[in-house]
């Protein structure tokens, strides 16, 4: 049973560019959450997708957007990249129910130069 | 979501039990206590969670005080591979609004 997978593993971009990160949830899960983890800090919640819609959003600007596909996989898009967007981007999947547990993928390391 | 307080770091000896404390004095009746750990540069790994009763699985035990204002994660026989940052998180049990709010965690170093 495959866990949560993310691609790519690493990515280098320059300021002003746009990036798309991808996530495939754990088998049987229908909800995907995205987190940003800056160096030396805990992960920060970006947003969550369920039934192809954004259900909840953290304190991130509109440059951060996402999408969920019918097969429950998800993308995170970041436009107009800033140096401060350099971080580990984590995807977590869960089954939307009371007391659900989120399982994390290995993350995508984004470096903005 | 209730805030949690954890010691920033702690050392423990290989083979001994590691007891990681967490204070969550403002926890509400419908909030779970979750524990995750993160080994350097990897995604957080789920360990265990509980609501009111003590819980045990193959990785650890979770002891929640009767008033639910604090809890302890117990790694029964720490190994070098248990070196990681451990996060204690409180979140509502309802399906809606189930984001995880991470604090600073406890950096645990298991020494030979």
CSV table of C-alpha atoms in Angstrom, one decimal:
chain,number,residue,atom,x,y,z
A,1,UNK,CA,0.0,0.0,0.0
A,2,UNK,CA,1.7,3.2,-1.2
A,3,UNK,CA,1.8,6.0,1.2
A,4,UNK,CA,1.6,9.7,0.2
A,5,UNK,CA,3.9,10.5,-2.7
A,6,UNK,CA,5.1,13.9,-3.8
A,7,UNK,CA,7.0,15.2,-6.9
A,8,UNK,CA,9.5,16.5,-7.6
A,9,UNK,CA,11.8,15.8,-4.7
A,10,UNK,CA,13.8,19.0,-5.2
A,11,UNK,CA,13.3,22.1,-7.3
A,12,UNK,CA,15.2,25.2,-8.0
A,13,UNK,CA,13.5,28.4,-9.3
A,14,UNK,CA,14.3,32.0,-9.6
A,15,UNK,CA,12.4,35.0,-8.3
A,16,UNK,CA,9.2,35.8,-10.2
A,17,UNK,CA,8.8,32.4,-11.6
A,18,UNK,CA,5.9,30.0,-11.1
A,19,UNK,CA,6.0,26.5,-9.7
A,20,UNK,CA,3.7,23.5,-9.5
A,21,UNK,CA,4.1,20.8,-6.9
A,22,UNK,CA,2.2,17.5,-7.0
A,23,UNK,CA,0.8,15.1,-4.4
A,24,UNK,CA,-0.8,11.7,-4.6
A,25,UNK,CA,-2.7,10.7,-1.5
A,26,UNK,CA,-2.5,7.5,0.4
A,27,UNK,CA,-4.8,4.8,-1.0
A,28,UNK,CA,-8.4,5.3,0.3
A,29,UNK,CA,-7.9,8.9,1.3
A,30,UNK,CA,-10.0,11.7,-0.1
A,31,UNK,CA,-8.6,14.9,1.5
A,32,UNK,CA,-5.3,16.6,0.8
A,33,UNK,CA,-3.7,19.3,3.0
A,34,UNK,CA,-0.6,21.3,2.1
A,35,UNK,CA,1.9,22.7,4.5
A,36,UNK,CA,5.0,24.9,4.2
A,37,UNK,CA,8.0,24.4,6.4
A,38,UNK,CA,10.7,27.0,6.5
A,39,UNK,CA,14.1,26.0,7.7
A,40,UNK,CA,14.2,25.5,11.5
A,41,UNK,CA,10.5,26.0,12.0
A,42,UNK,CA,7.4,23.7,12.3
A,43,UNK,CA,5.1,23.2,9.3
A,44,UNK,CA,2.5,25.9,8.6
A,45,UNK,CA,-0.9,25.0,7.2
A,46,UNK,CA,-1.5,26.4,3.7
A,47,UNK,CA,-4.9,24.9,2.6
A,48,UNK,CA,-6.9,21.8,2.4
A,49,UNK,CA,-8.9,20.2,-0.5
A,50,UNK,CA,-11.8,17.9,-0.4
A,51,UNK,CA,-14.2,17.0,-3.2
A,52,UNK,CA,-12.1,19.2,-5.5
A,53,UNK,CA,-12.8,22.3,-3.5
A,54,UNK,CA,-10.7,24.3,-1.0
A,55,UNK,CA,-12.2,23.7,2.4
A,56,UNK,CA,-9.9,25.6,4.7
A,57,UNK,CA,-7.1,28.1,4.2
A,58,UNK,CA,-4.3,29.3,6.3
A,59,UNK,CA,-2.7,32.7,6.4
A,60,UNK,CA,-1.1,32.6,2.9
A,61,UNK,CA,-1.4,35.1,0.1
A,62,UNK,CA,-3.3,34.5,-3.1
A,63,UNK,CA,-0.1,33.6,-4.9
A,64,UNK,CA,-0.6,30.2,-3.4
A,65,UNK,CA,-3.3,28.3,-5.1
A,66,UNK,CA,-4.2,24.6,-5.5
A,67,UNK,CA,-6.3,22.1,-7.2
A,68,UNK,CA,-7.7,18.6,-6.5
A,69,UNK,CA,-8.4,16.2,-9.2
A,70,UNK,CA,-11.2,13.6,-9.4
A,71,UNK,CA,-8.7,10.9,-8.4
A,72,UNK,CA,-8.0,12.9,-5.2
A,73,UNK,CA,-4.5,13.9,-6.2
A,74,UNK,CA,-3.6,17.5,-5.8
A,75,UNK,CA,-1.4,20.3,-7.0
A,76,UNK,CA,0.0,23.3,-5.2
A,77,UNK,CA,0.8,26.3,-7.4
A,78,UNK,CA,2.9,29.3,-6.3
A,79,UNK,CA,3.1,32.4,-8.6
A,80,UNK,CA,5.6,35.2,-8.5
A,81,UNK,CA,8.1,33.4,-6.4
A,82,UNK,CA,9.9,35.3,-3.6
A,83,UNK,CA,13.1,34.3,-1.9
A,84,UNK,CA,11.0,33.7,1.2
A,85,UNK,CA,9.1,31.0,-0.5
A,86,UNK,CA,12.1,28.7,-0.2
A,87,UNK,CA,11.0,25.9,2.0
A,88,UNK,CA,10.0,22.2,2.3
A,89,UNK,CA,6.5,21.8,1.0
A,90,UNK,CA,4.6,19.0,2.6
A,91,UNK,CA,1.4,17.2,1.5
A,92,UNK,CA,-0.7,15.3,3.9
A,93,UNK,CA,-3.7,13.1,3.1
A,94,UNK,CA,-6.6,11.8,5.2
A,95,UNK,CA,-10.1,10.4,5.1
A,96,UNK,CA,-12.6,13.1,5.9
A,97,UNK,CA,-14.3,11.8,9.1
A,98,UNK,CA,-14.3,12.6,12.7
A,99,UNK,CA,-11.0,12.0,14.4
A,100,UNK,CA,-9.2,11.5,11.0
A,101,UNK,CA,-5.4,11.2,11.0
A,102,UNK,CA,-3.3,13.0,8.4
A,103,UNK,CA,-0.3,11.2,6.9
A,104,UNK,CA,2.5,13.1,5.4
A,105,UNK,CA,4.5,12.7,2.3
A,106,UNK,CA,8.3,13.2,2.1
A,107,UNK,CA,8.0,16.7,0.9
A,108,UNK,CA,9.3,18.8,-2.0
A,109,UNK,CA,12.3,21.0,-1.2
A,110,UNK,CA,11.9,24.3,-3.1
A,111,UNK,CA,14.8,26.7,-3.4
A,112,UNK,CA,14.2,30.2,-4.9
A,113,UNK,CA,17.3,32.0,-6.1
B,1,UNK,CA,-7.2,25.4,18.6
B,2,UNK,CA,-5.6,24.9,22.0
B,3,UNK,CA,-1.9,25.8,22.3
B,4,UNK,CA,0.7,23.3,23.4
B,5,UNK,CA,3.9,23.8,25.3
B,6,UNK,CA,6.8,21.4,25.0
B,7,UNK,CA,10.4,21.5,26.3
B,8,UNK,CA,12.7,22.6,23.4
B,9,UNK,CA,15.1,19.7,23.7
B,10,UNK,CA,15.9,16.6,25.7
B,11,UNK,CA,18.4,13.8,25.7
B,12,UNK,CA,17.8,10.2,26.5
B,13,UNK,CA,19.9,7.1,26.6
B,14,UNK,CA,19.6,4.3,24.0
B,15,UNK,CA,17.6,1.4,25.4
B,16,UNK,CA,15.9,3.5,28.0
B,17,UNK,CA,12.4,4.8,28.0
B,18,UNK,CA,12.0,8.3,26.7
B,19,UNK,CA,9.2,10.4,28.4
B,20,UNK,CA,8.2,13.5,26.4
B,21,UNK,CA,5.9,15.9,28.2
B,22,UNK,CA,3.3,18.2,26.7
B,23,UNK,CA,1.2,20.9,28.3
B,24,UNK,CA,-2.2,21.7,26.8
B,25,UNK,CA,-4.0,23.4,29.6
B,26,UNK,CA,-6.6,25.1,27.4
B,27,UNK,CA,-7.7,21.9,25.6
B,28,UNK,CA,-11.4,21.6,25.0
B,29,UNK,CA,-13.6,18.5,25.5
B,30,UNK,CA,-13.8,17.7,21.8
B,31,UNK,CA,-10.1,18.1,21.0
B,32,UNK,CA,-7.7,15.3,20.4
B,33,UNK,CA,-4.0,15.1,21.3
B,34,UNK,CA,-1.8,14.1,18.4
B,35,UNK,CA,1.9,13.3,18.3
B,36,UNK,CA,4.0,13.4,15.2
B,37,UNK,CA,7.8,13.2,14.8
B,38,UNK,CA,10.0,14.5,12.1
B,39,UNK,CA,13.4,13.1,11.3
B,40,UNK,CA,15.7,15.6,9.7
B,41,UNK,CA,14.4,16.8,6.3
B,42,UNK,CA,11.7,14.1,6.1
B,43,UNK,CA,7.9,14.5,6.3
B,44,UNK,CA,6.3,14.3,9.7
B,45,UNK,CA,5.5,10.8,10.8
B,46,UNK,CA,2.3,10.1,12.7
B,47,UNK,CA,2.9,8.4,16.1
B,48,UNK,CA,-0.3,8.2,18.1
B,49,UNK,CA,-3.3,10.2,19.2
B,50,UNK,CA,-5.9,10.1,22.0
B,51,UNK,CA,-8.9,11.9,23.3
B,52,UNK,CA,-9.4,10.9,26.9
B,53,UNK,CA,-8.0,7.4,27.5
B,54,UNK,CA,-4.4,6.3,27.4
B,55,UNK,CA,-3.4,4.8,24.2
B,56,UNK,CA,-0.7,2.3,23.1
B,57,UNK,CA,0.5,1.2,19.7
B,58,UNK,CA,3.6,-0.5,18.2
B,59,UNK,CA,5.5,2.8,18.4
B,60,UNK,CA,4.6,4.4,21.6
B,61,UNK,CA,2.3,5.0,24.5
B,62,UNK,CA,0.3,8.1,25.2
B,63,UNK,CA,-0.7,9.0,28.8
B,64,UNK,CA,-3.3,11.8,29.2
B,65,UNK,CA,-3.9,13.2,32.6
B,66,UNK,CA,-7.4,12.9,34.0
B,67,UNK,CA,-8.0,16.7,33.6
B,68,UNK,CA,-6.6,16.4,30.0
B,69,UNK,CA,-4.4,19.4,30.6
B,70,UNK,CA,-1.2,17.6,29.9
B,71,UNK,CA,0.1,14.4,28.3
B,72,UNK,CA,3.2,12.3,28.0
B,73,UNK,CA,4.5,10.4,25.0
B,74,UNK,CA,6.5,7.3,26.0
B,75,UNK,CA,9.0,5.6,23.7
B,76,UNK,CA,9.5,2.4,25.7
B,77,UNK,CA,13.0,1.5,24.4
B,78,UNK,CA,14.6,4.4,22.6
B,79,UNK,CA,16.9,3.7,19.7
B,80,UNK,CA,19.3,6.0,17.8
B,81,UNK,CA,16.7,6.1,15.0
B,82,UNK,CA,14.3,7.8,17.4
B,83,UNK,CA,16.4,10.9,17.3
B,84,UNK,CA,13.9,13.5,15.8
B,85,UNK,CA,11.8,16.5,16.6
B,86,UNK,CA,8.6,15.5,18.3
B,87,UNK,CA,5.4,17.6,18.0
B,88,UNK,CA,2.5,17.5,20.3
B,89,UNK,CA,-0.6,18.9,18.6
B,90,UNK,CA,-4.2,19.5,19.8
B,91,UNK,CA,-7.0,19.7,17.2
B,92,UNK,CA,-10.7,19.3,17.1
B,93,UNK,CA,-12.2,15.9,16.7
B,94,UNK,CA,-14.8,17.0,14.2
B,95,UNK,CA,-14.0,16.4,10.5
B,96,UNK,CA,-14.3,20.1,9.6
B,97,UNK,CA,-11.4,22.3,10.5
B,98,UNK,CA,-8.9,19.5,11.0
B,99,UNK,CA,-5.8,21.5,10.1
B,100,UNK,CA,-2.7,20.7,12.2
B,101,UNK,CA,-1.1,23.6,14.0
B,102,UNK,CA,2.6,22.8,14.7
B,103,UNK,CA,4.5,24.5,17.5
B,104,UNK,CA,8.3,24.3,18.1
B,105,UNK,CA,8.3,20.7,19.2
B,106,UNK,CA,10.9,18.9,21.3
B,107,UNK,CA,14.2,18.0,19.8
B,108,UNK,CA,15.1,14.6,21.1
B,109,UNK,CA,18.6,13.3,20.9
B,110,UNK,CA,19.1,9.6,21.7
B,111,UNK,CA,22.6,8.9,22.9
B,112,UNK,CA,24.5,5.6,22.8
